[in-house]
Amino acid sequence: MKNSIIILLMFIVGVVLGMYKFLPDFLIENDFSKYSLYALMFFVGIGIGADSNALSIIRKTKIKIILVPLCVILGSLLGATLISFFISEISIIEAMAVAAGFGYYSLSSIFITEISGETLGVIALLSNISREIITLLATPFFVKYFGKLGGIVSGGATSMDTCLPIISESTGKEWAIIAVFSGVVLTVIVPFLVPFILTFI
């Protein structure tokens, strides 16, 4: 919980500093977030590589590891289908397309905007950003009450990058490998699944 609060505070401070231009121009005009992500991935990679037990989880799970991204796909689409019954403005297909972003908001929202318009694109953007933020803040809670896969499933595609540090810290380095695998599979699927779903409209 402490780490989640720190993450939230850092996000809020960043938003406030960006809004009111309290930072040097070179920080505002350039996107340094990707370099921070590269650094995070580098250090997480070092942690995994240095842990002799980290790869043991792959040997234990074997082919069952594919069930993780598969369950994320089925769970996300099923959840979106159920939610669509309570939102009359969005059809089942549209809700499923939004959920099929799996947290990959930058790419999925572009596809959805091009195919179905800006309104649904914005909904997809906000929905998938929310998924990422919730994972960053609530992963310790998910792990405690739903098991080691809780944060990985919640993060979806982002479990391989932005959410990987908090997942690794909450579950252990050995589970970070599963997070990366699941995130990679989901990231590859998004550009195919989202347009495929929207063709049914």
PDB file of C-alpha atoms in Angstrom:
ATOM      1  CA  MET A   1       0.000   0.000   0.000  1.00  0.00           C
ATOM      2  CA  LYS A   2       2.862   2.359   0.814  1.00  0.00           C
ATOM      3  CA  ASN A   3       4.351   1.955  -2.665  1.00  0.00           C
ATOM      4  CA  SER A   4       0.957   2.515  -4.282  1.00  0.00           C
ATOM      5  CA  ILE A   5       0.527   5.777  -2.385  1.00  0.00           C
ATOM      6  CA  ILE A   6       4.009   6.924  -3.416  1.00  0.00           C
ATOM      7  CA  ILE A   7       3.251   6.116  -7.063  1.00  0.00           C
ATOM      8  CA  LEU A   8      -0.031   8.034  -6.893  1.00  0.00           C
ATOM      9  CA  LEU A   9       1.640  11.036  -5.255  1.00  0.00           C
ATOM     10  CA  MET A  10       4.409  11.080  -7.877  1.00  0.00           C
ATOM     11  CA  PHE A  11       1.776  10.991 -10.629  1.00  0.00           C
ATOM     12  CA  ILE A  12      -0.182  13.869  -9.066  1.00  0.00           C
ATOM     13  CA  VAL A  13       2.979  15.949  -8.547  1.00  0.00           C
ATOM     14  CA  GLY A  14       3.952  15.333 -12.186  1.00  0.00           C
ATOM     15  CA  VAL A  15       0.515  16.406 -13.438  1.00  0.00           C
ATOM     16  CA  VAL A  16       0.560  19.594 -11.338  1.00  0.00           C
ATOM     17  CA  LEU A  17       4.111  20.513 -12.385  1.00  0.00           C
ATOM     18  CA  GLY A  18       3.245  19.894 -16.033  1.00  0.00           C
ATOM     19  CA  MET A  19       0.020  21.888 -15.890  1.00  0.00           C
ATOM     20  CA  TYR A  20       1.533  24.973 -14.279  1.00  0.00           C
ATOM     21  CA  LYS A  21       4.860  24.875 -16.170  1.00  0.00           C
ATOM     22  CA  PHE A  22       6.959  24.639 -12.998  1.00  0.00           C
ATOM     23  CA  LEU A  23       9.604  22.721 -14.919  1.00  0.00           C
ATOM     24  CA  PRO A  24      12.363  23.711 -17.357  1.00  0.00           C
ATOM     25  CA  ASP A  25      11.221  23.852 -20.979  1.00  0.00           C
ATOM     26  CA  PHE A  26      13.446  20.954 -22.049  1.00  0.00           C
ATOM     27  CA  LEU A  27      11.608  18.641 -19.618  1.00  0.00           C
ATOM     28  CA  ILE A  28       8.184  19.701 -20.877  1.00  0.00           C
ATOM     29  CA  GLU A  29       9.014  19.746 -24.586  1.00  0.00           C
ATOM     30  CA  ASN A  30      10.728  16.346 -24.637  1.00  0.00           C
ATOM     31  CA  ASP A  31       9.260  12.951 -23.779  1.00  0.00           C
ATOM     32  CA  PHE A  32      11.577  11.493 -21.153  1.00  0.00           C
ATOM     33  CA  SER A  33       9.032   8.926 -19.952  1.00  0.00           C
ATOM     34  CA  LYS A  34      10.188   6.340 -22.482  1.00  0.00           C
ATOM     35  CA  TYR A  35      13.765   6.645 -21.226  1.00  0.00           C
ATOM     36  CA  SER A  36      12.552   6.124 -17.672  1.00  0.00           C
ATOM     37  CA  LEU A  37      10.703   3.039 -18.883  1.00  0.00           C
ATOM     38  CA  TYR A  38      13.858   1.761 -20.566  1.00  0.00           C
ATOM     39  CA  ALA A  39      15.752   2.217 -17.295  1.00  0.00           C
ATOM     40  CA  LEU A  40      13.044   0.399 -15.325  1.00  0.00           C
ATOM     41  CA  MET A  41      13.077  -2.507 -17.770  1.00  0.00           C
ATOM     42  CA  PHE A  42      16.878  -2.623 -17.583  1.00  0.00           C
ATOM     43  CA  PHE A  43      16.960  -2.863 -13.792  1.00  0.00           C
ATOM     44  CA  VAL A  44      14.113  -5.370 -13.651  1.00  0.00           C
ATOM     45  CA  GLY A  45      16.000  -7.430 -16.236  1.00  0.00           C
ATOM     46  CA  ILE A  46      19.119  -7.335 -14.079  1.00  0.00           C
ATOM     47  CA  GLY A  47      17.097  -8.501 -11.095  1.00  0.00           C
ATOM     48  CA  ILE A  48      15.629 -11.421 -13.048  1.00  0.00           C
ATOM     49  CA  GLY A  49      18.967 -12.387 -14.573  1.00  0.00           C
ATOM     50  CA  ALA A  50      20.753 -12.294 -11.232  1.00  0.00           C
ATOM     51  CA  ASP A  51      18.137 -14.492  -9.542  1.00  0.00           C
ATOM     52  CA  SER A  52      19.029 -18.156 -10.117  1.00  0.00           C
ATOM     53  CA  ASN A  53      15.487 -19.199  -9.223  1.00  0.00           C
ATOM     54  CA  ALA A  54      13.739 -16.768 -11.576  1.00  0.00           C
ATOM     55  CA  LEU A  55      13.580 -19.116 -14.569  1.00  0.00           C
ATOM     56  CA  SER A  56      12.308 -22.003 -12.458  1.00  0.00           C
ATOM     57  CA  ILE A  57       8.738 -20.757 -12.829  1.00  0.00           C
ATOM     58  CA  ILE A  58       8.953 -21.376 -16.604  1.00  0.00           C
ATOM     59  CA  ARG A  59      10.061 -24.951 -16.040  1.00  0.00           C
ATOM     60  CA  LYS A  60       7.232 -25.498 -13.578  1.00  0.00           C
ATOM     61  CA  THR A  61       4.437 -24.016 -15.678  1.00  0.00           C
ATOM     62  CA  LYS A  62       5.628 -25.287 -19.094  1.00  0.00           C
ATOM     63  CA  ILE A  63       2.835 -24.994 -21.664  1.00  0.00           C
ATOM     64  CA  LYS A  64       0.381 -23.781 -19.005  1.00  0.00           C
ATOM     65  CA  ILE A  65       1.987 -20.339 -19.177  1.00  0.00           C
ATOM     66  CA  ILE A  66      -0.091 -19.631 -22.305  1.00  0.00           C
ATOM     67  CA  LEU A  67      -3.212 -19.819 -20.127  1.00  0.00           C
ATOM     68  CA  VAL A  68      -2.326 -16.487 -18.508  1.00  0.00           C
ATOM     69  CA  PRO A  69      -2.786 -14.220 -21.560  1.00  0.00           C
ATOM     70  CA  LEU A  70      -5.624 -16.454 -22.766  1.00  0.00           C
ATOM     71  CA  CYS A  71      -7.521 -15.913 -19.511  1.00  0.00           C
ATOM     72  CA  VAL A  72      -6.837 -12.160 -19.707  1.00  0.00           C
ATOM     73  CA  ILE A  73      -8.382 -12.089 -23.180  1.00  0.00           C
ATOM     74  CA  LEU A  74     -11.454 -14.121 -22.250  1.00  0.00           C
ATOM     75  CA  GLY A  75     -11.962 -12.352 -18.915  1.00  0.00           C
ATOM     76  CA  SER A  76     -11.635  -8.873 -20.417  1.00  0.00           C
ATOM     77  CA  LEU A  77     -14.054  -9.579 -23.250  1.00  0.00           C
ATOM     78  CA  LEU A  78     -16.556 -11.292 -20.961  1.00  0.00           C
ATOM     79  CA  GLY A  79     -16.373  -8.435 -18.453  1.00  0.00           C
ATOM     80  CA  ALA A  80     -16.907  -5.873 -21.194  1.00  0.00           C
ATOM     81  CA  THR A  81     -19.900  -7.831 -22.481  1.00  0.00           C
ATOM     82  CA  LEU A  82     -21.512  -7.796 -19.037  1.00  0.00           C
ATOM     83  CA  ILE A  83     -20.818  -4.084 -18.534  1.00  0.00           C
ATOM     84  CA  SER A  84     -22.343  -3.224 -21.917  1.00  0.00           C
ATOM     85  CA  PHE A  85     -25.777  -4.302 -20.631  1.00  0.00           C
ATOM     86  CA  PHE A  86     -25.646  -1.394 -18.162  1.00  0.00           C
ATOM     87  CA  ILE A  87     -24.488   1.221 -20.709  1.00  0.00           C
ATOM     88  CA  SER A  88     -27.112   1.677 -23.382  1.00  0.00           C
ATOM     89  CA  GLU A  89     -24.971   4.088 -25.430  1.00  0.00           C
ATOM     90  CA  ILE A  90     -22.342   1.416 -26.143  1.00  0.00           C
ATOM     91  CA  SER A  91     -23.020  -1.828 -27.969  1.00  0.00           C
ATOM     92  CA  ILE A  92     -21.583  -5.180 -26.940  1.00  0.00           C
ATOM     93  CA  ILE A  93     -19.173  -5.119 -29.897  1.00  0.00           C
ATOM     94  CA  GLU A  94     -17.948  -1.618 -29.036  1.00  0.00           C
ATOM     95  CA  ALA A  95     -17.437  -2.554 -25.388  1.00  0.00           C
ATOM     96  CA  MET A  96     -15.485  -5.649 -26.395  1.00  0.00           C
ATOM     97  CA  ALA A  97     -13.298  -3.587 -28.746  1.00  0.00           C
ATOM     98  CA  VAL A  98     -12.482  -1.170 -25.928  1.00  0.00           C
ATOM     99  CA  ALA A  99     -11.627  -4.053 -23.593  1.00  0.00           C
ATOM    100  CA  ALA A 100      -9.497  -5.683 -26.305  1.00  0.00           C
ATOM    101  CA  GLY A 101      -6.973  -2.884 -25.822  1.00  0.00           C
ATOM    102  CA  PHE A 102      -5.820  -4.758 -22.683  1.00  0.00           C
ATOM    103  CA  GLY A 103      -4.293  -1.537 -21.335  1.00  0.00           C
ATOM    104  CA  TYR A 104      -2.446  -0.742 -24.590  1.00  0.00           C
ATOM    105  CA  TYR A 105      -4.177   2.627 -24.827  1.00  0.00           C
ATOM    106  CA  SER A 106      -1.924   4.340 -27.383  1.00  0.00           C
ATOM    107  CA  LEU A 107      -2.411   1.784 -30.151  1.00  0.00           C
ATOM    108  CA  SER A 108      -5.930   0.523 -29.434  1.00  0.00           C
ATOM    109  CA  SER A 109      -7.425   4.012 -29.192  1.00  0.00           C
ATOM    110  CA  ILE A 110      -5.912   4.907 -32.589  1.00  0.00           C
ATOM    111  CA  PHE A 111      -7.443   1.851 -34.257  1.00  0.00           C
ATOM    112  CA  ILE A 112     -10.816   2.426 -32.615  1.00  0.00           C
ATOM    113  CA  THR A 113     -10.844   6.128 -33.538  1.00  0.00           C
ATOM    114  CA  GLU A 114     -10.078   5.351 -37.181  1.00  0.00           C
ATOM    115  CA  ILE A 115     -12.746   2.646 -37.445  1.00  0.00           C
ATOM    116  CA  SER A 116     -15.527   3.819 -35.121  1.00  0.00           C
ATOM    117  CA  GLY A 117     -14.943   7.511 -34.506  1.00  0.00           C
ATOM    118  CA  GLU A 118     -13.477   9.828 -31.912  1.00  0.00           C
ATOM    119  CA  THR A 119     -16.067   9.232 -29.189  1.00  0.00           C
ATOM    120  CA  LEU A 120     -15.354   5.532 -28.840  1.00  0.00           C
ATOM    121  CA  GLY A 121     -11.645   6.253 -29.292  1.00  0.00           C
ATOM    122  CA  VAL A 122     -11.656   8.573 -26.284  1.00  0.00           C
ATOM    123  CA  ILE A 123     -13.588   5.999 -24.246  1.00  0.00           C
ATOM    124  CA  ALA A 124     -10.963   3.402 -25.179  1.00  0.00           C
ATOM    125  CA  LEU A 125      -8.143   5.766 -24.229  1.00  0.00           C
ATOM    126  CA  LEU A 126      -9.611   6.571 -20.813  1.00  0.00           C
ATOM    127  CA  SER A 127     -10.593   2.966 -20.134  1.00  0.00           C
ATOM    128  CA  ASN A 128      -7.170   1.550 -20.897  1.00  0.00           C
ATOM    129  CA  ILE A 129      -5.312   4.323 -19.069  1.00  0.00           C
ATOM    130  CA  SER A 130      -7.530   3.606 -16.053  1.00  0.00           C
ATOM    131  CA  ARG A 131      -6.613  -0.078 -16.274  1.00  0.00           C
ATOM    132  CA  GLU A 132      -2.933   0.798 -16.136  1.00  0.00           C
ATOM    133  CA  ILE A 133      -3.308   3.255 -13.239  1.00  0.00           C
ATOM    134  CA  ILE A 134      -5.453   0.823 -11.234  1.00  0.00           C
ATOM    135  CA  THR A 135      -2.819  -1.880 -11.736  1.00  0.00           C
ATOM    136  CA  LEU A 136      -0.031   0.453 -10.604  1.00  0.00           C
ATOM    137  CA  LEU A 137      -1.920   1.385  -7.460  1.00  0.00           C
ATOM    138  CA  ALA A 138      -3.718  -1.833  -6.574  1.00  0.00           C
ATOM    139  CA  THR A 139      -1.309  -4.638  -7.501  1.00  0.00           C
ATOM    140  CA  PRO A 140      -0.287  -5.282  -3.859  1.00  0.00           C
ATOM    141  CA  PHE A 141      -3.993  -5.628  -3.010  1.00  0.00           C
ATOM    142  CA  PHE A 142      -4.657  -7.927  -5.975  1.00  0.00           C
ATOM    143  CA  VAL A 143      -1.713 -10.143  -5.083  1.00  0.00           C
ATOM    144  CA  LYS A 144      -2.731 -10.347  -1.433  1.00  0.00           C
ATOM    145  CA  TYR A 145      -6.366 -11.284  -2.072  1.00  0.00           C
ATOM    146  CA  PHE A 146      -6.316 -12.932  -5.519  1.00  0.00           C
ATOM    147  CA  GLY A 147      -2.908 -14.551  -5.743  1.00  0.00           C
ATOM    148  CA  LYS A 148       0.336 -13.968  -7.618  1.00  0.00           C
ATOM    149  CA  LEU A 149      -1.372 -13.638 -10.998  1.00  0.00           C
ATOM    150  CA  GLY A 150      -3.682 -10.862  -9.807  1.00  0.00           C
ATOM    151  CA  GLY A 151      -1.452  -7.964 -10.834  1.00  0.00           C
ATOM    152  CA  ILE A 152      -0.383  -9.643 -14.074  1.00  0.00           C
ATOM    153  CA  VAL A 153      -3.966 -10.211 -15.199  1.00  0.00           C
ATOM    154  CA  SER A 154      -4.991  -6.700 -14.173  1.00  0.00           C
ATOM    155  CA  GLY A 155      -2.105  -5.110 -16.061  1.00  0.00           C
ATOM    156  CA  GLY A 156      -2.859  -6.872 -19.330  1.00  0.00           C
ATOM    157  CA  ALA A 157      -0.463  -5.674 -22.017  1.00  0.00           C
ATOM    158  CA  THR A 158       1.153  -3.205 -19.599  1.00  0.00           C
ATOM    159  CA  SER A 159       2.387  -6.032 -17.370  1.00  0.00           C
ATOM    160  CA  MET A 160       5.448  -6.241 -19.659  1.00  0.00           C
ATOM    161  CA  ASP A 161       6.480  -2.598 -19.290  1.00  0.00           C
ATOM    162  CA  THR A 162       5.027   0.184 -17.138  1.00  0.00           C
ATOM    163  CA  CYS A 163       3.438  -2.141 -14.572  1.00  0.00           C
ATOM    164  CA  LEU A 164       6.299  -4.641 -14.507  1.00  0.00           C
ATOM    165  CA  PRO A 165       8.267  -3.024 -11.640  1.00  0.00           C
ATOM    166  CA  ILE A 166       5.320  -3.027  -9.228  1.00  0.00           C
ATOM    167  CA  ILE A 167       4.343  -6.558 -10.305  1.00  0.00           C
ATOM    168  CA  SER A 168       7.904  -7.783  -9.798  1.00  0.00           C
ATOM    169  CA  GLU A 169       8.118  -6.148  -6.396  1.00  0.00           C
ATOM    170  CA  SER A 170       4.752  -7.515  -5.241  1.00  0.00           C
ATOM    171  CA  THR A 171       5.080 -11.076  -6.576  1.00  0.00           C
ATOM    172  CA  GLY A 172       8.801 -11.803  -6.872  1.00  0.00           C
ATOM    173  CA  LYS A 173      11.221 -11.814  -9.786  1.00  0.00           C
ATOM    174  CA  GLU A 174      10.211 -15.296 -10.929  1.00  0.00           C
ATOM    175  CA  TRP A 175       6.668 -14.106 -11.631  1.00  0.00           C
ATOM    176  CA  ALA A 176       7.980 -11.123 -13.581  1.00  0.00           C
ATOM    177  CA  ILE A 177       8.893 -13.532 -16.378  1.00  0.00           C
ATOM    178  CA  ILE A 178       5.269 -14.614 -16.665  1.00  0.00           C
ATOM    179  CA  ALA A 179       4.242 -10.942 -16.632  1.00  0.00           C
ATOM    180  CA  VAL A 180       6.580 -10.189 -19.539  1.00  0.00           C
ATOM    181  CA  PHE A 181       5.381 -13.217 -21.506  1.00  0.00           C
ATOM    182  CA  SER A 182       1.713 -12.370 -20.992  1.00  0.00           C
ATOM    183  CA  GLY A 183       2.288  -8.704 -21.825  1.00  0.00           C
ATOM    184  CA  VAL A 184       4.149  -9.515 -25.036  1.00  0.00           C
ATOM    185  CA  VAL A 185       1.442 -11.914 -26.239  1.00  0.00           C
ATOM    186  CA  LEU A 186      -1.326  -9.400 -25.511  1.00  0.00           C
ATOM    187  CA  THR A 187       0.601  -6.534 -27.123  1.00  0.00           C
ATOM    188  CA  VAL A 188       1.006  -8.555 -30.322  1.00  0.00           C
ATOM    189  CA  ILE A 189      -2.681  -9.532 -30.344  1.00  0.00           C
ATOM    190  CA  VAL A 190      -4.141  -6.025 -29.846  1.00  0.00           C
ATOM    191  CA  PRO A 191      -3.589  -4.664 -33.405  1.00  0.00           C
ATOM    192  CA  PHE A 192      -5.282  -7.761 -34.846  1.00  0.00           C
ATOM    193  CA  LEU A 193      -8.072  -8.332 -32.332  1.00  0.00           C
ATOM    194  CA  VAL A 194      -9.419  -4.772 -32.057  1.00  0.00           C
ATOM    195  CA  PRO A 195     -10.052  -4.276 -35.820  1.00  0.00           C
ATOM    196  CA  PHE A 196     -11.377  -7.850 -36.067  1.00  0.00           C
ATOM    197  CA  ILE A 197     -13.990  -7.184 -33.376  1.00  0.00           C
ATOM    198  CA  LEU A 198     -15.023  -3.856 -34.900  1.00  0.00           C
ATOM    199  CA  THR A 199     -15.701  -5.437 -38.282  1.00  0.00           C
ATOM    200  CA  PHE A 200     -18.843  -6.939 -36.744  1.00  0.00           C
ATOM    201  CA  ILE A 201     -20.455  -3.511 -36.247  1.00  0.00           C
TER     202      ILE A 201
END
